[in-house]
Amino acid sequence: MTTFAGHLPGLDREDVSWRRVSYESWGETAEIALPDLTEAQARALCRHVRENARARLKRMDVARIVAAIDGASERLLDRTHPLRREAERMLPVVTGYDRETVRLGLTSYLKTFQRPQLLRFLAEDFADPGMLDGFRPARKGGFVRASGPDLLLHVWAGNVPALSLWSLVCGLLVKAGTVGKLASAEPLTAGWFAGLVAEIDPEIGECLAIVWWKGGEEAGEAAFLAEADTVMAYGGNATLAALRAKIPVTTRFLPHGHRIGFGLVAREALDSRRAMALARLAAKDVVRYEQQGCYSPQMIFVERGGGVAPGEFARYLAHELAALAHRHPRRTLSSGEGASVAAWRGAQEMRATGDAAVLLGAPEDPFSVVHLDAATPLAPTGLNRTLALVSVDSLDEVPALVAPHRAFLQTAAIAAAPAALFRLAESLASVGVSRLAAFGAMASPEPGWHHDGRFSLLDLVTMTEIDQAAEAAAEGFAPYVD
Amino acid sequence: MTQAEIIEELLAFLDLPEADEVAFEAMALRVFAYQFRNNAPYRRFATQRGRTPLTVRRWRDIPAVPIDAFKTLTLSCCPPDEAERVFMTSGTTQGVRGRSHHPTLAVWERSMLPTFRRRVMRGRERIRMGILFPDESELPNSSLAHYLALARRECGAPGSRVFIGPDGLDLDGLLADLARAEAEGEPYALLGASYAFVPLLDALAERGLTVRLPEGSLVFDTGGFKGQSRELGPDEFYDALSAAFGVPRSACLNMYGMTELSSQFYDDGNETSPPVKSGPHWVRSRVVDPLTGADLPEGERGVLVHHDLAHFNCVSAILTEDAGQIVPGGFRLFGRVDGADSRGCSVAVAEFLAAARG
């Protein structure tokens, strides 16, 4: 059976050419048809979304949009809803993540898009979210109003299930006419979500399209890139650079590149009572999305001098990763992924011929942990449950070890006492870390978080101000003027 | 077993006309024992894997070192400063080059020459050579420069010469040499790095020239493009060579070798791509699952492991980064195994290194 992806208001399925792509994981296959629009269709769709956004979405109160998103989230949180069942069935096959990971991940993301959390998103970026509905008094005097772009294009990437919803929801909250480009590695959730929104509030559904094109030269891409007012894009630096080169200079470009996450464990967290639990949480962060997330840890710095030595903590971690592999088996790796893991393992094995490294996990195990007993700068691992644990005398050494890679920093997990947390947060902030998380929660950013340190909503809007003087001058032209 | 003894044994083994599985295995285990005793980093590596001369009974169980390790470790049985020659890789990762130490070049040369005669010269005593690679005096640490110097000295007819000097390719000199061969009907061998042929092909095309080398001529390339020229697909490359020099693709030979080995692999022409490659009787190749290191069944694609007994002073068993497939008569080579980018939004090694290089 073929699943049709996307959401194309104003277009008939029969008029669209569909590219069928097969996915295989866990011994099952899925065929998904991705919409492959002609340039004319792409332009017409952009016009449809733009015009409807102007005529309808822009005139709605934010509260109505919040209600529609809340309704769509509620349906997808309901494990008996047919779409939720389909998501739980298909996403493991398409992305390769195990069922439990998909189920837990979906719930954890969707919880973030319920009404109370959406209000938090709004409050986080706007002192007075009412400015999205009309002019509101500004603190400096005068009035101010925030408007989202008429046409916001999202270019999604990667296979993390439902990751696209973060930016999709943010765009809708600022009343942007929205076109989202599906990631080939997860081409389903955004379309389902858009379909639900359209079902709940058909008017919003007309202001929202979910499309696809093959990255590169095809006709559709140029049309979408030319039509958009703002482009929010995800991907590696090479992809982003290629995309930026094709976008008119007057178009706002908001890139989110790949990131590397890491962790810090202070000696006070390493007594025999706490260390095991901490290792379990860190292992969970590693296993969740197989280190494919921008927030996923690839290296953990561990302070010497605690009750449990770093080398011992590495063993705990290996033990927890072995245990987690039963509940969350690692999918079969592609040959390229296998090569990455093998190359990383090979390098660690050679390191381990010296005294300063111990490699844990056999080649046939679905995880590897290397313990490096000398301060080592931040570096990526082979992903797919390969983790480096680095001993340091003091966590205060860590900012310098990660600083050279500022452009790739985002999330750091930390286990330390409050004084150390705030001291380290200062120095990590100064080298470019934009989020300090608890172990076990690296993959679950909080509602309203600042993705890559940016404003999720505020970055999308344009402010229009009425100067205090203009308001005063208007008084001079009032019919009641004396 | 002393160094002199292992060298003597190996030279005798190389001189044999053939070696069956049993003979190869016996020699391989002796070489492993020698390397295990004298090469400390390799001993630690093998011990870590639980593979020691006491536990290893089959040549296939001799632990293979990832080729990258030659960059970070000194894998030499003799003290490195006692080496007669150190060959280094041209490619560098963050400025580090892989090194292979040779206390003597006697074994290396005894491996290279007879195989070159059999697979390239094919019964001919000498042939006039044009070489598209810098001379050995310019690149003393290049195993390919030494290889080509030896080929020219032992198998080159008078007038054979190197056409790449400090100022690059001597195009006019080469064209004159090719024209002379064409006019006199003397078979000619054009040998060089794969990437060196690309600008030559471009120059010929630009001038609207083609050469019709006499029958019996051959074109010999090695090493791939390595980012030194634009990349051509194998069919595009051999079609272009064949058209430009007037030799059939069956007379376009490719040698597959590496600094981290002392022997080379050859095909019998590139009529179809990829051709079957094979080496002499003192080398055996396996195709493994890169993750587990386990042998894959014949015909399945995996990563190539080479056991080259002639590489006695370093490590004989090398886990390459080349994709291959075992087939009757040898193996097929499918280019480099590239690591995958992240499927999500985390940074993988390649992008990280690219950024570090700026």
mmCIF file of C-alpha atoms in Angstrom, chain A residues 188-347:
data_model
loop_
_atom_site.group_PDB
_atom_site.id
_atom_site.type_symbol
_atom_site.label_atom_id
_atom_site.label_comp_id
_atom_site.label_asym_id
_atom_site.label_seq_id
_atom_site.Cartn_x
_atom_site.Cartn_y
_atom_site.Cartn_z
ATOM 1 C CA LEU A 188 5.354 11.863 6.895
ATOM 2 C CA THR A 189 4.667 13.698 10.132
ATOM 3 C CA ALA A 190 4.496 17.252 8.795
ATOM 4 C CA GLY A 191 1.929 16.234 6.166
ATOM 5 C CA TRP A 192 -0.193 14.399 8.711
ATOM 6 C CA PHE A 193 -0.097 17.341 11.075
ATOM 7 C CA ALA A 194 -1.058 19.767 8.317
ATOM 8 C CA GLY A 195 -3.935 17.485 7.314
ATOM 9 C CA LEU A 196 -5.226 17.459 10.883
ATOM 10 C CA VAL A 197 -4.984 21.235 11.159
ATOM 11 C CA ALA A 198 -6.941 21.532 7.900
ATOM 12 C CA GLU A 199 -9.567 19.119 9.184
ATOM 13 C CA ILE A 200 -9.988 21.089 12.413
ATOM 14 C CA ASP A 201 -9.884 24.523 10.803
ATOM 15 C CA PRO A 202 -10.197 24.323 6.996
ATOM 16 C CA GLU A 203 -9.372 28.011 6.599
ATOM 17 C CA ILE A 204 -5.943 27.501 8.172
ATOM 18 C CA GLY A 205 -5.509 24.412 6.011
ATOM 19 C CA GLU A 206 -5.602 26.632 2.919
ATOM 20 C CA CYS A 207 -2.676 28.653 4.228
ATOM 21 C CA LEU A 208 -0.396 25.701 4.667
ATOM 22 C CA ALA A 209 1.259 23.379 2.141
ATOM 23 C CA ILE A 210 3.650 20.473 2.647
ATOM 24 C CA VAL A 211 5.708 19.669 -0.421
ATOM 25 C CA TRP A 212 8.819 17.865 -1.515
ATOM 26 C CA TRP A 213 11.447 18.202 -4.159
ATOM 27 C CA LYS A 214 14.648 16.405 -4.822
ATOM 28 C CA GLY A 215 17.417 18.590 -3.419
ATOM 29 C CA GLY A 216 19.270 20.131 -6.347
ATOM 30 C CA GLU A 217 18.278 21.356 -9.731
ATOM 31 C CA GLU A 218 14.702 20.304 -10.209
ATOM 32 C CA ALA A 219 12.187 22.804 -11.384
ATOM 33 C CA GLY A 220 10.197 23.055 -8.168
ATOM 34 C CA GLU A 221 13.080 24.129 -6.011
ATOM 35 C CA ALA A 222 13.802 27.345 -7.873
ATOM 36 C CA ALA A 223 10.138 28.348 -7.798
ATOM 37 C CA PHE A 224 9.791 27.791 -4.061
ATOM 38 C CA LEU A 225 13.045 29.562 -3.269
ATOM 39 C CA ALA A 226 12.074 32.527 -5.423
ATOM 40 C CA GLU A 227 8.563 32.855 -3.960
ATOM 41 C CA ALA A 228 9.453 32.651 -0.267
ATOM 42 C CA ASP A 229 9.856 35.756 1.883
ATOM 43 C CA THR A 230 11.724 33.852 4.556
ATOM 44 C CA VAL A 231 13.531 30.509 4.301
ATOM 45 C CA MET A 232 14.230 28.444 7.384
ATOM 46 C CA ALA A 233 16.575 25.607 6.475
ATOM 47 C CA TYR A 234 18.110 22.611 8.197
ATOM 48 C CA GLY A 235 21.107 20.588 7.078
ATOM 49 C CA GLY A 236 24.862 20.347 6.896
ATOM 50 C CA ASN A 237 27.028 23.331 6.072
ATOM 51 C CA ALA A 238 27.472 22.239 2.464
ATOM 52 C CA THR A 239 23.699 21.941 1.951
ATOM 53 C CA LEU A 240 23.052 25.278 3.620
ATOM 54 C CA ALA A 241 25.745 27.034 1.615
ATOM 55 C CA ALA A 242 24.293 25.673 -1.642
ATOM 56 C CA LEU A 243 20.828 26.780 -0.608
ATOM 57 C CA ARG A 244 21.915 30.233 0.464
ATOM 58 C CA ALA A 245 23.577 30.752 -2.899
ATOM 59 C CA LYS A 246 20.225 30.230 -4.635
ATOM 60 C CA ILE A 247 18.167 32.574 -2.490
ATOM 61 C CA PRO A 248 17.569 36.209 -3.440
ATOM 62 C CA VAL A 249 19.466 38.569 -1.177
ATOM 63 C CA THR A 250 16.238 40.212 -0.033
ATOM 64 C CA THR A 251 14.908 36.918 1.328
ATOM 65 C CA ARG A 252 15.543 36.284 5.009
ATOM 66 C CA PHE A 253 17.565 33.102 5.457
ATOM 67 C CA LEU A 254 17.501 31.347 8.830
ATOM 68 C CA PRO A 255 19.852 28.357 8.738
ATOM 69 C CA HIS A 256 20.137 25.636 11.356
ATOM 70 C CA GLY A 257 23.302 23.635 10.748
ATOM 71 C CA HIS A 258 24.407 20.342 12.210
ATOM 72 C CA ARG A 259 25.489 20.357 15.842
ATOM 73 C CA ILE A 260 27.447 18.241 18.280
ATOM 74 C CA GLY A 261 26.231 17.681 21.840
ATOM 75 C CA PHE A 262 28.368 16.795 24.833
ATOM 76 C CA GLY A 263 28.093 16.234 28.547
ATOM 77 C CA LEU A 264 29.856 17.244 31.752
ATOM 78 C CA VAL A 265 29.864 15.181 34.922
ATOM 79 C CA ALA A 266 31.211 16.765 38.101
ATOM 80 C CA ARG A 267 32.870 14.722 40.807
ATOM 81 C CA GLU A 268 30.010 15.418 43.217
ATOM 82 C CA ALA A 269 27.715 13.483 40.873
ATOM 83 C CA LEU A 270 29.968 10.463 41.018
ATOM 84 C CA ASP A 271 29.279 8.796 44.328
ATOM 85 C CA SER A 272 28.422 5.141 44.192
ATOM 86 C CA ARG A 273 24.733 5.865 44.801
ATOM 87 C CA ARG A 274 24.251 8.434 42.037
ATOM 88 C CA ALA A 275 26.688 7.345 39.369
ATOM 89 C CA MET A 276 24.720 4.328 38.181
ATOM 90 C CA ALA A 277 21.516 6.339 37.771
ATOM 91 C CA LEU A 278 23.413 9.065 35.972
ATOM 92 C CA ALA A 279 24.974 6.555 33.590
ATOM 93 C CA ARG A 280 21.475 5.280 32.807
ATOM 94 C CA LEU A 281 20.275 8.791 31.923
ATOM 95 C CA ALA A 282 23.345 9.514 29.783
ATOM 96 C CA ALA A 283 22.927 6.197 27.970
ATOM 97 C CA LYS A 284 19.328 7.153 27.270
ATOM 98 C CA ASP A 285 20.504 10.387 25.636
ATOM 99 C CA VAL A 286 22.900 8.394 23.455
ATOM 100 C CA VAL A 287 20.315 5.837 22.396
ATOM 101 C CA ARG A 288 17.511 8.312 21.712
ATOM 102 C CA TYR A 289 17.651 8.897 17.943
ATOM 103 C CA GLU A 290 20.975 7.065 17.675
ATOM 104 C CA GLN A 291 22.951 10.296 18.197
ATOM 105 C CA GLN A 292 21.449 11.767 15.039
ATOM 106 C CA GLY A 293 19.928 14.738 16.877
ATOM 107 C CA CYS A 294 21.675 18.090 17.077
ATOM 108 C CA TYR A 295 21.380 17.800 20.869
ATOM 109 C CA SER A 296 22.711 14.213 21.020
ATOM 110 C CA PRO A 297 25.868 13.654 23.067
ATOM 111 C CA GLN A 298 28.982 12.344 21.368
ATOM 112 C CA MET A 299 31.480 13.050 24.148
ATOM 113 C CA ILE A 300 31.186 13.227 27.928
ATOM 114 C CA PHE A 301 33.786 14.937 30.084
ATOM 115 C CA VAL A 302 34.101 13.394 33.532
ATOM 116 C CA GLU A 303 35.879 14.960 36.468
ATOM 117 C CA ARG A 304 38.448 12.936 38.382
ATOM 118 C CA GLY A 305 38.319 12.747 42.160
ATOM 119 C CA GLY A 306 34.757 11.541 42.683
ATOM 120 C CA GLY A 307 33.781 8.350 44.468
ATOM 121 C CA VAL A 308 33.530 6.641 41.091
ATOM 122 C CA ALA A 309 36.555 7.136 38.829
ATOM 123 C CA PRO A 310 35.972 8.178 35.192
ATOM 124 C CA GLY A 311 37.151 4.776 33.944
ATOM 125 C CA GLU A 312 34.636 3.083 36.202
ATOM 126 C CA PHE A 313 31.892 5.456 35.033
ATOM 127 C CA ALA A 314 32.738 4.491 31.448
ATOM 128 C CA ARG A 315 32.061 0.885 32.442
ATOM 129 C CA TYR A 316 28.717 1.869 33.949
ATOM 130 C CA LEU A 317 27.839 3.592 30.698
ATOM 131 C CA ALA A 318 28.815 0.586 28.607
ATOM 132 C CA HIS A 319 26.718 -1.582 30.910
ATOM 133 C CA GLU A 320 23.690 0.704 30.538
ATOM 134 C CA LEU A 321 24.097 0.863 26.758
ATOM 135 C CA ALA A 322 24.184 -2.925 26.660
ATOM 136 C CA ALA A 323 21.035 -3.059 28.784
ATOM 137 C CA LEU A 324 19.203 -0.449 26.710
ATOM 138 C CA ALA A 325 19.960 -2.386 23.526
ATOM 139 C CA HIS A 326 17.379 -4.967 24.641
ATOM 140 C CA ARG A 327 14.559 -2.471 24.897
ATOM 141 C CA HIS A 328 15.770 -0.250 22.060
ATOM 142 C CA PRO A 329 17.655 -2.421 19.572
ATOM 143 C CA ARG A 330 19.912 -0.589 17.150
ATOM 144 C CA ARG A 331 18.699 -0.900 13.589
ATOM 145 C CA THR A 332 20.839 -2.510 10.908
ATOM 146 C CA LEU A 333 23.364 0.094 9.840
ATOM 147 C CA SER A 334 23.849 1.075 6.209
ATOM 148 C CA SER A 335 27.269 0.305 4.776
ATOM 149 C CA GLY A 336 28.263 3.961 5.099
ATOM 150 C CA GLU A 337 27.127 4.077 8.720
ATOM 151 C CA GLY A 338 28.914 0.808 9.403
ATOM 152 C CA ALA A 339 32.050 2.272 7.853
ATOM 153 C CA SER A 340 31.802 5.370 10.067
ATOM 154 C CA VAL A 341 31.464 3.258 13.190
ATOM 155 C CA ALA A 342 34.253 0.939 12.066
ATOM 156 C CA ALA A 343 36.591 3.824 11.255
ATOM 157 C CA TRP A 344 35.958 5.393 14.639
ATOM 158 C CA ARG A 345 36.354 2.091 16.454
ATOM 159 C CA GLY A 346 39.537 1.370 14.526
ATOM 160 C CA ALA A 347 41.016 4.707 15.543
#
